[in-house]
CSV table of C-alpha atoms in Angstrom, one decimal:
chain,number,residue,atom,x,y,z
A,72,GLN,CA,0.4,-5.7,8.3
A,73,LYS,CA,1.2,-3.3,5.1
A,74,GLU,CA,1.2,-5.4,0.9
A,75,VAL,CA,4.1,-3.8,0.6
A,76,GLU,CA,6.4,-1.5,2.8
A,77,GLN,CA,8.8,0.7,2.9
A,78,ASN,CA,11.1,3.5,4.9
A,79,SER,CA,9.3,6.4,3.7
A,80,GLY,CA,13.3,8.4,4.7
A,81,PRO,CA,14.1,10.3,3.1
A,82,LEU,CA,17.3,8.9,2.7
A,83,SER,CA,20.0,11.1,2.0
A,84,VAL,CA,23.7,9.9,0.2
A,85,PRO,CA,26.4,11.8,-0.8
A,86,GLU,CA,27.0,11.9,-4.5
A,87,GLY,CA,29.1,8.9,-6.5
A,88,ALA,CA,27.5,7.3,-3.4
A,89,ILE,CA,25.6,4.1,-3.8
A,90,ALA,CA,21.6,3.9,-2.4
A,91,SER,CA,20.2,1.4,-1.1
A,92,LEU,CA,16.1,1.8,-1.1
A,93,ASN,CA,14.4,-1.4,0.4
A,94,CYS,CA,10.8,-2.8,0.3
A,95,THR,CA,9.0,-6.0,2.1
A,96,TYR,CA,5.8,-7.6,0.4
A,97,SER,CA,3.5,-9.2,2.1
A,98,ASP,CA,1.8,-11.7,-0.2
A,99,ARG,CA,3.7,-14.8,-1.0
A,100,GLY,CA,2.2,-15.5,-3.8
A,101,SER,CA,3.4,-12.1,-5.6
A,102,GLN,CA,4.9,-12.8,-9.1
A,103,SER,CA,6.3,-9.6,-10.2
A,104,PHE,CA,7.6,-6.0,-9.0
A,105,PHE,CA,8.3,-2.9,-10.6
A,106,TRP,CA,10.7,0.4,-9.0
A,107,TYR,CA,9.2,3.4,-10.5
A,108,ARG,CA,10.5,7.1,-9.3
A,109,GLN,CA,8.4,9.9,-8.8
A,110,TYR,CA,10.2,13.8,-8.8
A,111,SER,CA,7.9,15.6,-6.7
A,112,GLY,CA,4.9,16.6,-8.6
A,113,LYS,CA,5.3,14.7,-11.8
A,114,SER,CA,3.7,10.7,-11.9
A,115,PRO,CA,5.5,8.2,-11.6
A,116,GLU,CA,7.9,6.6,-14.2
A,117,LEU,CA,8.6,3.1,-14.6
A,118,ILE,CA,12.8,1.9,-13.6
A,119,MET,CA,12.6,-1.8,-13.6
A,120,PHE,CA,10.8,-4.3,-13.0
A,121,ILE,CA,12.3,-8.3,-12.0
A,122,TYR,CA,9.8,-11.2,-12.1
A,123,SER,CA,13.1,-14.4,-10.7
A,124,ASN,CA,14.3,-14.2,-7.5
A,125,GLY,CA,17.9,-12.4,-7.6
A,126,ASP,CA,20.1,-9.2,-9.3
A,127,LYS,CA,18.9,-7.7,-12.5
A,128,GLU,CA,21.1,-4.4,-13.5
A,129,ASP,CA,19.7,-1.9,-15.7
A,130,GLY,CA,22.6,1.2,-16.4
A,131,ARG,CA,23.3,1.8,-12.9
A,132,PHE,CA,20.4,0.5,-11.6
A,133,THR,CA,20.9,-2.7,-9.9
A,134,ALA,CA,17.0,-4.5,-8.9
A,135,GLN,CA,18.0,-7.6,-6.1
A,136,LEU,CA,14.4,-10.4,-5.2
A,137,ASN,CA,14.5,-12.3,-2.5
A,138,LYS,CA,11.4,-14.3,-2.5
A,139,ALA,CA,12.0,-16.4,0.4
A,140,SER,CA,12.5,-13.2,2.5
A,141,GLN,CA,10.1,-11.2,0.7
A,142,TYR,CA,12.1,-8.8,0.5
A,143,VAL,CA,13.3,-6.7,-2.9
A,144,SER,CA,15.5,-4.0,-3.3
A,145,LEU,CA,16.8,-1.5,-5.9
A,146,LEU,CA,20.4,-0.2,-5.3
A,147,ILE,CA,21.8,2.8,-6.9
A,148,ARG,CA,25.7,3.1,-8.4
A,149,ASP,CA,26.9,6.7,-8.6
A,150,SER,CA,23.7,8.6,-6.8
A,151,GLN,CA,24.0,11.8,-9.0
A,152,PRO,CA,21.8,14.8,-7.1
A,153,SER,CA,19.4,14.1,-10.4
A,154,ASP,CA,18.8,10.4,-8.8
A,155,SER,CA,16.8,13.0,-5.8
A,156,ALA,CA,13.0,11.4,-5.8
A,157,THR,CA,11.0,9.9,-4.2
A,158,TYR,CA,11.5,5.4,-5.1
A,159,LEU,CA,7.6,3.6,-5.6
A,160,CYS,CA,7.6,-0.5,-4.4
A,161,ALA,CA,5.6,-2.2,-6.6
A,162,VAL,CA,4.2,-5.5,-5.9
A,163,LEU,CA,1.4,-6.7,-9.4
A,164,LYS,CA,-1.4,-8.7,-7.3
A,165,GLY,CA,-4.0,-10.8,-8.8
A,166,GLY,CA,-1.3,-12.4,-11.8
A,167,SER,CA,-0.6,-11.1,-14.6
A,168,GLN,CA,-4.1,-9.1,-15.0
A,169,GLY,CA,-3.7,-7.9,-11.7
A,170,ASN,CA,-3.1,-4.3,-10.0
A,171,LEU,CA,0.0,-3.1,-8.8
A,172,ILE,CA,0.4,-2.7,-4.6
A,173,PHE,CA,1.5,0.7,-4.2
A,174,GLY,CA,4.7,1.0,-1.0
A,175,LYS,CA,4.4,4.7,0.1
A,176,GLY,CA,7.9,5.5,-1.6
A,177,THR,CA,11.0,6.2,0.2
A,178,LYS,CA,12.7,9.9,0.1
A,179,LEU,CA,15.9,9.6,-1.8
A,180,SER,CA,18.3,13.4,-1.2
A,181,VAL,CA,21.8,13.0,-3.2
A,182,LYS,CA,23.5,15.5,-2.2
A,183,PRO,CA,26.0,17.2,-4.1
B,10,GLY,CA,9.0,2.2,-23.0
B,11,ALA,CA,5.4,2.5,-23.8
B,12,VAL,CA,3.3,6.2,-23.4
B,13,VAL,CA,0.7,6.9,-22.2
B,14,SER,CA,-1.0,11.0,-22.6
B,15,GLN,CA,-3.2,12.9,-20.4
B,16,HIS,CA,-5.2,16.5,-21.4
B,17,PRO,CA,-5.4,18.2,-19.6
B,18,SER,CA,-2.5,18.6,-17.9
B,19,TRP,CA,-4.5,21.1,-14.8
B,20,VAL,CA,-7.7,22.4,-15.1
B,21,ILE,CA,-8.5,25.0,-12.4
B,22,CYS,CA,-12.4,25.0,-11.8
B,23,LYS,CA,-15.6,26.3,-9.4
B,24,SER,CA,-16.8,24.3,-7.3
B,25,GLY,CA,-20.3,22.0,-8.5
B,26,THR,CA,-18.8,22.4,-12.3
B,27,SER,CA,-17.8,18.4,-13.9
B,28,VAL,CA,-14.3,17.8,-15.0
B,29,LYS,CA,-13.4,15.9,-18.2
B,30,ILE,CA,-10.2,14.4,-17.9
B,31,GLU,CA,-8.8,11.7,-21.0
B,32,CYS,CA,-6.1,9.2,-20.6
B,33,ARG,CA,-4.4,7.8,-23.5
B,34,SER,CA,-2.3,5.1,-24.5
B,35,LEU,CA,-0.4,6.2,-27.6
B,36,ASP,CA,2.0,3.3,-28.6
B,37,PHE,CA,0.4,0.4,-27.8
B,38,GLN,CA,-3.5,-1.3,-27.2
B,39,ALA,CA,-5.0,-0.6,-23.6
B,40,THR,CA,-7.6,-2.7,-22.6
B,41,THR,CA,-7.5,-2.0,-18.8
B,42,MET,CA,-5.6,1.8,-17.7
B,43,PHE,CA,-5.8,2.4,-13.8
B,44,TRP,CA,-7.6,6.3,-12.4
B,45,TYR,CA,-5.4,7.2,-9.4
B,46,ARG,CA,-5.4,10.6,-6.9
B,47,GLN,CA,-2.6,11.2,-5.1
B,48,PHE,CA,-2.6,14.2,-2.7
B,49,PRO,CA,0.5,16.3,-1.5
B,50,LYS,CA,3.1,14.6,0.1
B,51,GLN,CA,0.7,11.3,0.1
B,52,SER,CA,1.1,8.0,-1.5
B,53,LEU,CA,-0.3,7.1,-4.9
B,54,MET,CA,-4.6,6.0,-4.2
B,55,LEU,CA,-6.7,3.2,-6.5
B,56,MET,CA,-9.4,4.5,-7.4
B,57,ALA,CA,-10.8,2.5,-10.2
B,58,THR,CA,-10.0,0.1,-12.8
B,59,SER,CA,-11.1,0.6,-16.1
B,60,ASN,CA,-11.7,-2.6,-18.5
B,61,GLU,CA,-12.4,-1.6,-22.3
B,62,GLY,CA,-16.1,-1.9,-23.6
B,63,SER,CA,-17.0,-2.6,-19.4
B,64,LYS,CA,-17.9,-0.9,-16.0
B,65,ALA,CA,-15.3,0.3,-13.9
B,66,THR,CA,-13.7,-1.8,-11.1
B,67,TYR,CA,-14.6,0.8,-8.3
B,68,GLU,CA,-11.8,0.8,-4.8
B,69,GLN,CA,-13.7,1.2,-1.9
B,70,GLY,CA,-14.5,4.2,-0.6
B,71,VAL,CA,-14.8,5.9,-4.0
B,72,GLU,CA,-18.3,7.2,-5.5
B,73,LYS,CA,-18.6,5.7,-8.7
B,74,ASP,CA,-21.5,8.6,-9.4
B,75,LYS,CA,-19.0,10.8,-8.5
B,76,PHE,CA,-16.0,9.9,-10.7
B,77,LEU,CA,-17.6,8.8,-14.2
B,78,ILE,CA,-15.3,6.2,-16.1
B,79,ASN,CA,-15.4,5.5,-19.6
B,80,HIS,CA,-13.4,2.9,-21.1
B,81,ALA,CA,-14.7,3.7,-24.7
B,82,SER,CA,-11.1,2.7,-26.7
B,83,LEU,CA,-9.0,0.3,-26.3
B,84,THR,CA,-6.4,3.4,-26.1
B,85,LEU,CA,-8.7,5.9,-24.7
B,86,SER,CA,-10.4,6.1,-20.9
B,87,THR,CA,-11.7,8.9,-19.1
B,88,LEU,CA,-12.7,10.3,-16.1
B,89,THR,CA,-15.2,13.2,-15.3
B,90,VAL,CA,-15.5,14.3,-12.3
B,91,THR,CA,-18.9,15.9,-11.7
B,92,SER,CA,-19.8,18.8,-8.9
B,93,ALA,CA,-16.5,18.9,-8.1
B,94,HIS,CA,-16.1,20.6,-4.9
B,95,PRO,CA,-12.9,21.5,-2.7
B,96,GLU,CA,-12.0,19.0,-1.4
B,97,ASP,CA,-11.4,16.2,-5.1
B,98,SER,CA,-8.5,19.1,-5.6
B,99,SER,CA,-6.1,16.7,-5.5
B,100,PHE,CA,-3.7,15.1,-8.4
B,101,TYR,CA,-4.8,12.5,-10.7
B,102,ILE,CA,-2.9,10.0,-13.1
B,103,CYS,CA,-4.0,7.9,-15.0
B,104,SER,CA,-1.4,4.7,-16.2
B,105,ALA,CA,-2.4,1.6,-19.1
B,106,ARG,CA,-1.1,-1.6,-18.9
B,107,ALA,CA,0.8,-3.1,-21.4
B,108,ILE,CA,1.2,-6.7,-21.5
B,109,GLY,CA,4.6,-8.3,-22.1
B,110,GLY,CA,6.2,-11.8,-22.2
B,111,TYR,CA,5.7,-13.1,-18.9
B,112,THR,CA,4.5,-9.9,-16.7
B,113,ASP,CA,2.7,-6.8,-17.7
B,114,THR,CA,3.7,-3.5,-16.6
B,115,GLN,CA,1.9,-0.4,-16.2
B,116,TYR,CA,2.7,3.0,-18.3
B,117,PHE,CA,1.7,6.2,-16.0
B,118,GLY,CA,0.7,9.2,-18.0
B,119,PRO,CA,1.8,12.8,-17.2
B,120,GLY,CA,-1.0,13.6,-14.8
B,121,THR,CA,-3.5,15.9,-14.4
B,122,ARG,CA,-3.5,18.8,-11.3
B,123,LEU,CA,-7.1,19.4,-10.5
B,124,THR,CA,-7.9,22.7,-8.4
B,125,VAL,CA,-11.4,23.4,-7.3
B,126,LEU,CA,-12.2,26.5,-6.2
């Protein structure tokens, strides 16, 4: 089992819809989870992180964490064509001083 | 958020030459920086962890004599690709760890695109 798994997509949603991106992880002891966005040919940029069970909202983005199910998701409300990118889920391994383990990313396409 | 820069943003070199890439944290100190490589349409691959004042920790399969890492200060890490060959052509991205209240966060530089002819 891979440490961090994501559906590679592509996930296609119409403009204005909610995009739901999912991620599962294998290490039950993981504490911190991150979502990065990567446009084609660019480096990843941090969207948000979450470490408590439940939801965390930041603008149009909501991260959801369920540690019992080892599941973390990212919801993008009112999706825009500019949201089209690859979304990387990352899990911090080895405690607060550890390394990020990345999933392979989900490619999102928002159609006008 | 914290800002990380990389230089150069792209480089084209002949096979056999060495290329140095700099990674700087501009508005914070980073005791730890990371170097990644990404081939087209593939996921990020961690190459090594760079610790200020000590030797880098390389991931399995990454040649430490080929990819030299120096973390001379709290704001600068360098990656030198020695005797580069066409198969080393890739997108090299660094990240720097910023210390946070609950959890540290990694911020990425813009990346360096290396093409070896």
